[in-house]
Amino acid sequence: MEKNRTDVTRCKGCGYCVAECPKQAISFGDHMNAKGYLTIVVDQEKCIRCGSCYRVCPDYVFEIL
Amino acid sequence: MKLKAPERVTFNKSGFCPGCGHGVAGRLIAEVAEEMGLADKLITTVDVACGSLHLEDWHFDTVMAAHGRTLVTAIGLKKVRKDNPVLAYYGDGAGYAIGMAETIHAGLRNDNVIAIVVNNAIYGMTGGQMAPTTLPGQKTTSSPYGKDAARFGKPFRIEDAYSGFDIGYLARGALVGAANINRAKKMIRKAFEKHMNNQGLCYVELLSPCPTNWNLAPLKAKDFLLDEMTKHFPLGEFKGGDAK
Ligand SMILES: Cc1ncc(C[n+]2csc(CCOP(=O)(O)OP(=O)(O)O)c2C)c(N)n1
Ligand code: SF4
Ligand code: SF4
Ligand code: SF4
Ligand SMILES: [Mg+2]
């Protein structure tokens, strides 16, 4: 089930979300976006919709559904 | 819980560096303005500094002021647009170096505007020179051996400068970590509410990482902010808060 929709075209690879997630549901994948940043992937199983990633992301990548 | 950033900040992508706090600040302002039903009426002023990039990435009626004159431009706008919320958005260099006179006189007069001051302890846009907020020992492009506080002074603290002034609201938050960011949003919300009650100057300083000019990866910049910056810039409410 999709809980956390991401727009990784916006991601700048800062890593704040990875450090903040209490469930270790976010990691860096192998996709590089058009800006040249390595982007994140969310494990939808592990996500508990706490919203922490949404709050810390400076580039508005996350939408919690 | 459903969470989606307001359209008025997601319609475009931002030009800020990876891990920059300005993006978080923009979203918090937009969320508060939307939640209070004020987004269409809000008038903002931005400064000739990194914060000016919001011209491209937020949808508010916005005036770009000369560097350091962001706050007085907002004060002037409020005088002719009394029914609109007016918010000045600028950095520590603008507020505490070139715009120090504006900062002090706005406090003295308790002018009726919101001020959101993004403090990254540095001149971000011009390449990371020392600011009045730079920490003792901090290396910058104009203090390559570290800031000598005996010569250039201790980091400038707005709560000390405003201690004798009766302003509407004064608080300091931080733009890293979910708990701090939630708290910063509450501060911005309080500033908006008091502003709508015409309570005078409602001022929120926000500690913000500048990974690029601190020469630190974003997560290291976050640590520097929390471990070092907060020693000189305590977080909390100083005037008009619930504590007092
Ligand atoms: C009158 C004038 N003097 C100097 C400058 C050059 N200048 C542009 S931004 C800036 C400082 C930016 O620092 P700050 O206000 O802290 O904003 P930041 O970029 O760090 O967010 C300076 C000195 C200018 N644009 N106009
Ligand atoms: S919503 Fe919470 S649990 Fe889900 S990915 Fe974001 S931080 Fe992790
Ligand atoms: S916080 Fe946002 S920009 Fe930074 S890595 Fe995570 S998704 Fe990308
Ligand atoms: S130079 Fe610093 S303040 Fe300016 S956009 Fe980059 S990180 Fe942000
Ligand atoms: Mg600055």
Short mmCIF file of C-alpha atoms and ligand atoms in Angstrom, two decimals:
data_model
loop_
_atom_site.label_atom_id
_atom_site.label_comp_id
_atom_site.label_asym_id
_atom_site.label_seq_id
_atom_site.Cartn_x
_atom_site.Cartn_y
_atom_site.Cartn_z
CA MET A 1 0.00 0.00 0.00
CA GLU A 2 1.31 3.42 -0.91
CA LYS A 3 1.58 5.53 2.26
CA ASN A 4 4.26 7.99 1.33
CA ARG A 5 4.40 9.40 -2.20
CA THR A 6 7.72 10.92 -3.24
CA ASP A 7 8.70 13.27 -6.03
CA VAL A 8 12.40 12.50 -6.30
CA THR A 9 12.84 14.94 -9.19
CA ARG A 10 12.97 17.50 -6.32
CA CYS A 11 15.41 15.57 -4.10
CA LYS A 12 18.86 17.08 -3.48
CA GLY A 13 20.26 14.15 -1.57
CA CYS A 14 20.84 15.97 1.73
CA GLY A 15 20.03 12.90 3.81
CA TYR A 16 17.97 14.68 6.49
CA CYS A 17 15.01 12.36 5.93
CA VAL A 18 17.14 9.22 6.13
CA ALA A 19 18.53 10.34 9.50
CA GLU A 20 15.10 11.37 10.82
CA CYS A 21 12.97 8.32 9.98
CA PRO A 22 12.22 6.40 13.19
CA LYS A 23 11.58 3.18 11.21
CA GLN A 24 14.64 3.26 8.94
CA ALA A 25 12.21 3.21 6.05
CA ILE A 26 14.23 5.64 3.89
CA SER A 27 17.51 4.91 2.16
CA PHE A 28 19.46 6.12 -0.84
CA GLY A 29 18.76 4.08 -3.97
CA ASP A 30 20.73 4.01 -7.20
CA HIS A 31 18.60 6.50 -9.14
CA MET A 32 20.24 9.79 -10.02
CA ASN A 33 17.80 12.57 -10.92
CA ALA A 34 18.13 15.13 -13.70
CA LYS A 35 19.92 17.54 -11.32
CA GLY A 36 22.55 14.88 -10.69
CA TYR A 37 21.59 14.03 -7.13
CA LEU A 38 21.42 10.47 -5.84
CA THR A 39 17.84 10.16 -4.58
CA ILE A 40 16.02 8.36 -1.79
CA VAL A 41 13.57 5.45 -1.80
CA VAL A 42 10.89 4.74 0.81
CA ASP A 43 10.06 1.22 1.98
CA GLN A 44 6.26 1.50 2.01
CA GLU A 45 5.95 -1.55 4.27
CA LYS A 46 8.06 -0.04 7.01
CA CYS A 47 6.56 3.48 6.83
CA ILE A 48 4.21 4.39 9.71
CA ARG A 49 3.15 7.77 8.23
CA CYS A 50 4.68 9.73 11.13
CA GLY A 51 5.43 12.68 8.84
CA SER A 52 8.97 13.32 10.11
CA CYS A 53 10.46 13.09 6.62
CA TYR A 54 7.88 15.58 5.32
CA ARG A 55 8.81 18.02 8.08
CA VAL A 56 12.59 17.95 7.65
CA CYS A 57 12.79 17.86 3.85
CA PRO A 58 13.81 21.31 2.53
CA ASP A 59 12.68 20.35 -0.97
CA TYR A 60 9.11 19.10 -0.45
CA VAL A 61 9.73 15.59 -1.78
CA PHE A 62 7.19 13.80 0.46
CA GLU A 63 3.43 13.60 0.51
CA ILE A 64 1.98 11.49 3.34
CA LEU A 65 -1.22 9.86 2.09
CA MET B 1 -1.81 11.72 9.12
CA LYS B 2 -2.14 13.34 5.68
CA LEU B 3 0.55 15.87 4.84
CA LYS B 4 1.07 17.76 1.62
CA ALA B 5 3.06 20.94 1.09
CA PRO B 6 0.94 23.87 -0.16
CA GLU B 7 0.75 24.32 -3.93
CA ARG B 8 2.02 27.84 -3.54
CA VAL B 9 5.45 26.49 -2.59
CA THR B 10 5.55 23.32 -4.71
CA PHE B 11 4.62 24.83 -8.11
CA ASN B 12 8.31 25.33 -8.84
CA LYS B 13 11.58 23.84 -7.62
CA SER B 14 13.86 25.87 -5.39
CA GLY B 15 17.34 27.11 -6.18
CA PHE B 16 18.69 26.60 -2.66
CA CYS B 17 21.69 24.34 -2.03
CA PRO B 18 21.15 20.79 -0.70
CA GLY B 19 20.25 20.89 3.00
CA CYS B 20 19.65 24.67 3.12
CA GLY B 21 17.16 25.78 5.79
CA HIS B 22 15.52 28.47 3.63
CA GLY B 23 13.31 25.82 1.97
CA VAL B 24 11.91 24.65 5.30
CA ALA B 25 11.24 28.26 6.36
CA GLY B 26 9.30 28.92 3.15
CA ARG B 27 7.12 25.88 3.66
CA LEU B 28 6.34 26.77 7.29
CA ILE B 29 5.28 30.29 6.32
CA ALA B 30 3.06 28.91 3.54
CA GLU B 31 1.50 26.29 5.82
CA VAL B 32 0.66 28.84 8.51
CA ALA B 33 -0.70 31.35 5.98
CA GLU B 34 -2.89 28.66 4.37
CA GLU B 35 -4.14 27.27 7.68
CA MET B 36 -5.14 30.76 8.81
CA GLY B 37 -6.78 31.59 5.48
CA LEU B 38 -4.38 34.49 4.94
CA ALA B 39 -2.30 33.25 2.01
CA ASP B 40 -4.04 35.39 -0.62
CA LYS B 41 -3.76 38.53 1.48
CA LEU B 42 -0.20 38.03 2.71
CA ILE B 43 2.38 40.52 1.42
CA THR B 44 6.03 39.59 1.86
CA THR B 45 9.30 41.39 1.38
CA VAL B 46 12.53 39.54 0.59
CA ASP B 47 16.12 40.70 0.76
CA VAL B 48 18.93 40.74 -1.80
CA ALA B 49 20.48 37.58 -0.33
CA CYS B 50 19.83 33.84 -0.53
CA GLY B 51 16.27 34.33 0.75
CA SER B 52 15.48 36.26 -2.44
CA LEU B 53 15.32 32.90 -4.24
CA HIS B 54 11.83 32.60 -2.72
CA LEU B 55 10.75 35.10 -5.40
CA GLU B 56 10.82 32.12 -7.77
CA ASP B 57 9.39 29.47 -5.48
CA TRP B 58 6.60 31.00 -3.38
CA HIS B 59 3.34 32.45 -4.56
CA PHE B 60 2.78 35.49 -2.37
CA ASP B 61 2.65 39.11 -3.44
CA THR B 62 6.29 39.94 -2.82
CA VAL B 63 8.45 43.03 -2.95
CA MET B 64 12.19 42.62 -3.23
CA ALA B 65 13.84 45.24 -1.04
CA ALA B 66 17.39 46.52 -1.08
CA HIS B 67 19.77 44.49 1.09
CA GLY B 68 19.08 45.19 4.77
CA ARG B 69 15.99 47.32 4.02
CA THR B 70 13.56 44.39 3.99
CA LEU B 71 12.07 45.21 7.38
CA VAL B 72 11.50 48.95 6.72
CA THR B 73 10.02 48.15 3.32
CA ALA B 74 7.54 45.88 5.08
CA ILE B 75 6.77 48.61 7.64
CA GLY B 76 6.02 51.03 4.79
CA LEU B 77 3.79 48.48 3.03
CA LYS B 78 1.84 47.87 6.23
CA LYS B 79 1.15 51.60 6.57
CA VAL B 80 -0.63 51.65 3.20
CA ARG B 81 -2.08 48.11 3.32
CA LYS B 82 -3.41 48.05 6.88
CA ASP B 83 -5.75 45.11 6.29
CA ASN B 84 -3.09 42.83 4.81
CA PRO B 85 -0.71 40.74 6.87
CA VAL B 86 2.82 41.90 6.00
CA LEU B 87 5.91 39.77 6.55
CA ALA B 88 9.58 40.67 6.13
CA TYR B 89 11.90 37.75 5.30
CA TYR B 90 15.65 38.21 5.50
CA GLY B 91 18.94 36.90 6.87
CA ASP B 92 21.24 37.63 9.77
CA GLY B 93 23.59 39.67 7.60
CA ALA B 94 20.72 41.87 6.43
CA GLY B 95 19.26 42.28 9.91
CA TYR B 96 22.34 42.57 12.08
CA ALA B 97 24.97 44.15 9.83
CA ILE B 98 23.81 46.52 7.08
CA GLY B 99 20.24 46.69 8.48
CA MET B 100 21.07 47.06 12.18
CA ALA B 101 19.57 50.57 12.34
CA GLU B 102 16.31 49.26 10.86
CA THR B 103 16.29 46.36 13.32
CA ILE B 104 16.76 48.61 16.34
CA HIS B 105 14.28 51.31 15.29
CA ALA B 106 11.59 48.78 14.39
CA GLY B 107 11.96 47.36 17.90
CA LEU B 108 11.97 50.80 19.49
CA ARG B 109 8.76 51.76 17.69
CA ASN B 110 7.23 48.27 17.94
CA ASP B 111 6.19 48.45 14.29
CA ASN B 112 3.27 46.27 13.31
CA VAL B 113 4.85 43.66 10.99
CA ILE B 114 6.03 40.05 11.09
CA ALA B 115 9.80 39.55 10.81
CA ILE B 116 11.19 36.12 9.93
CA VAL B 117 14.97 36.23 10.21
CA VAL B 118 16.95 33.27 8.92
CA ASN B 119 20.16 33.11 10.95
CA ASN B 120 22.89 30.96 9.39
CA ALA B 121 25.74 32.82 11.14
CA ILE B 122 27.16 33.91 7.81
CA TYR B 123 26.69 35.94 4.64
CA GLY B 124 25.36 33.07 2.54
CA MET B 125 24.78 34.58 -0.87
CA THR B 126 28.07 36.42 -1.23
CA GLY B 127 30.27 33.41 -0.47
CA GLY B 128 30.31 32.89 3.27
CA GLN B 129 31.86 35.98 4.86
CA MET B 130 31.80 36.62 8.61
CA ALA B 131 28.61 38.19 10.00
CA PRO B 132 27.86 39.71 13.43
CA THR B 133 26.33 36.30 14.24
CA THR B 134 29.43 34.26 13.34
CA LEU B 135 30.52 32.06 16.25
CA PRO B 136 33.84 32.62 18.07
CA GLY B 137 36.48 30.58 16.26
CA GLN B 138 34.25 29.93 13.24
CA LYS B 139 36.18 29.87 9.97
CA THR B 140 34.67 31.93 7.17
CA THR B 141 36.06 33.34 3.94
CA SER B 142 36.81 36.63 5.76
CA SER B 143 38.01 34.96 8.98
CA PRO B 144 40.08 32.07 7.58
CA TYR B 145 41.81 31.48 10.94
CA GLY B 146 38.54 31.56 12.87
CA LYS B 147 36.60 34.56 14.19
CA ASP B 148 38.47 36.45 16.90
CA ALA B 149 35.60 37.39 19.22
CA ALA B 150 37.83 39.72 21.26
CA ARG B 151 38.26 41.81 18.13
CA PHE B 152 34.97 41.35 16.27
CA GLY B 153 32.58 40.79 19.16
CA LYS B 154 30.46 37.94 20.43
CA PRO B 155 27.60 36.59 18.27
CA PHE B 156 24.87 39.22 18.17
CA ARG B 157 21.76 38.19 20.07
CA ILE B 158 18.49 39.87 19.27
CA GLU B 159 16.96 39.03 22.67
CA ASP B 160 19.70 41.09 24.34
CA ALA B 161 19.29 44.02 21.96
CA TYR B 162 15.48 44.01 22.31
CA SER B 163 15.48 43.37 26.06
CA GLY B 164 14.28 46.88 26.91
CA PHE B 165 11.71 47.13 24.11
CA ASP B 166 8.04 46.17 24.39
CA ILE B 167 7.50 44.26 21.18
CA GLY B 168 4.64 41.91 20.37
CA TYR B 169 6.53 38.65 20.10
CA LEU B 170 10.12 37.44 20.07
CA ALA B 171 11.20 33.83 19.66
CA ARG B 172 14.00 31.72 18.23
CA GLY B 173 13.49 28.36 16.55
CA ALA B 174 15.60 25.99 14.46
CA LEU B 175 15.07 24.55 10.99
CA VAL B 176 16.61 21.10 11.55
CA GLY B 177 14.99 18.05 13.13
CA ALA B 178 11.26 17.33 13.05
CA ALA B 179 10.64 18.37 16.69
CA ASN B 180 12.42 21.72 16.26
CA ILE B 181 10.66 22.35 12.98
CA ASN B 182 7.25 21.69 14.58
CA ARG B 183 8.14 24.12 17.34
CA ALA B 184 9.33 26.72 14.82
CA LYS B 185 6.00 26.43 13.05
CA LYS B 186 4.15 27.14 16.30
CA MET B 187 6.29 30.25 16.75
CA ILE B 188 5.48 31.46 13.24
CA ARG B 189 1.79 30.76 13.87
CA LYS B 190 1.91 32.82 17.07
CA ALA B 191 3.63 35.66 15.23
CA PHE B 192 0.86 35.64 12.60
CA GLU B 193 -1.90 35.57 15.24
CA LYS B 194 -0.43 38.45 17.21
CA HIS B 195 0.16 40.38 14.00
CA MET B 196 -3.52 39.97 13.07
CA ASN B 197 -4.31 41.41 16.53
CA ASN B 198 -2.10 44.43 15.74
CA GLN B 199 0.23 43.66 18.63
CA GLY B 200 3.29 45.23 17.05
CA LEU B 201 6.56 43.68 15.95
CA CYS B 202 6.28 39.88 15.84
CA TYR B 203 9.76 38.55 15.36
CA VAL B 204 10.92 34.97 14.86
CA GLU B 205 14.59 34.19 14.31
CA LEU B 206 15.24 30.76 12.79
CA LEU B 207 18.63 29.04 13.07
CA SER B 208 19.35 27.61 9.65
CA PRO B 209 22.06 25.41 8.18
CA CYS B 210 24.22 26.73 5.34
CA PRO B 211 26.12 23.54 4.39
CA THR B 212 27.76 25.23 1.39
CA ASN B 213 29.44 28.06 3.25
CA TRP B 214 30.05 26.14 6.45
CA ASN B 215 31.95 23.63 4.29
CA LEU B 216 30.02 20.79 5.91
CA ALA B 217 27.86 18.01 4.47
CA PRO B 218 24.18 18.68 5.37
CA LEU B 219 24.03 16.15 8.24
CA LYS B 220 27.25 17.56 9.70
CA ALA B 221 25.81 21.06 9.31
CA LYS B 222 22.75 19.92 11.26
CA ASP B 223 25.05 18.71 14.08
CA PHE B 224 26.99 21.99 14.04
CA LEU B 225 23.75 23.93 14.35
CA LEU B 226 22.44 21.84 17.25
CA ASP B 227 25.74 21.37 19.10
CA GLU B 228 27.50 24.71 18.55
CA MET B 229 25.08 27.37 17.33
CA THR B 230 22.50 26.77 20.05
CA LYS B 231 25.19 27.41 22.71
CA HIS B 232 25.22 31.03 21.58
CA PHE B 233 21.64 31.27 20.31
CA PRO B 234 19.25 29.62 22.78
CA LEU B 235 15.94 28.40 21.38
CA GLY B 236 12.67 29.54 22.91
CA GLU B 237 10.28 32.43 23.39
CA PHE B 238 11.62 35.67 24.84
CA LYS B 239 8.65 38.04 24.62
CA GLY B 240 4.92 37.53 24.30
CA GLY B 241 5.19 33.75 24.70
CA ASP B 242 3.19 31.43 26.92
CA ALA B 243 6.07 31.04 29.35
CA LYS B 244 5.67 34.59 30.68
C1 LIG C 1 23.68 47.49 -0.44
C2 LIG C 1 24.27 46.13 -0.63
N1 LIG C 1 25.43 45.82 -0.01
C3 LIG C 1 25.95 44.58 -0.15
C4 LIG C 1 25.32 43.64 -0.90
C5 LIG C 1 25.94 42.26 -1.07
N2 LIG C 1 25.25 41.24 -0.31
C6 LIG C 1 24.30 40.46 -0.89
S1 LIG C 1 23.69 39.31 0.16
C7 LIG C 1 24.71 39.84 1.40
C8 LIG C 1 24.70 39.18 2.75
C9 LIG C 1 23.80 38.02 2.84
O1 LIG C 1 23.75 37.49 4.13
P1 LIG C 1 22.40 37.31 4.90
O2 LIG C 1 21.63 38.56 4.95
O3 LIG C 1 22.73 36.68 6.21
O4 LIG C 1 21.56 36.28 3.99
P2 LIG C 1 21.91 34.78 3.57
O5 LIG C 1 22.35 34.85 2.15
O6 LIG C 1 22.95 34.28 4.51
O7 LIG C 1 20.62 34.04 3.74
C10 LIG C 1 25.50 40.91 1.00
C11 LIG C 1 26.50 41.56 1.85
C12 LIG C 1 24.12 43.99 -1.53
N3 LIG C 1 23.42 43.11 -2.26
N4 LIG C 1 23.62 45.24 -1.39
S1 SF4 C 2 6.48 9.08 7.34
FE1 SF4 C 2 7.79 8.57 9.12
S2 SF4 C 2 8.00 6.34 8.99
FE2 SF4 C 2 7.27 7.00 6.98
S3 SF4 C 2 9.13 7.27 5.77
FE3 SF4 C 2 8.61 9.28 6.66
S4 SF4 C 2 9.80 9.38 8.55
FE4 SF4 C 2 9.76 7.22 7.93
S1 SF4 C 3 15.31 15.40 2.96
FE1 SF4 C 3 14.38 15.70 0.93
S2 SF4 C 3 16.01 16.51 -0.37
FE2 SF4 C 3 16.99 15.65 1.48
S3 SF4 C 3 17.51 13.51 0.87
FE3 SF4 C 3 15.51 13.44 1.86
S4 SF4 C 3 14.05 13.63 0.14
FE4 SF4 C 3 16.03 14.28 -0.65
S1 SF4 C 4 24.64 29.48 0.22
FE1 SF4 C 4 23.87 28.76 2.20
S2 SF4 C 4 22.04 30.03 2.65
FE2 SF4 C 4 22.53 30.24 0.43
S3 SF4 C 4 21.25 28.70 -0.60
FE3 SF4 C 4 23.27 27.76 -0.22
S4 SF4 C 4 23.05 26.73 1.79
FE4 SF4 C 4 21.35 28.19 1.58
MG MG C 5 23.02 34.67 6.61
#
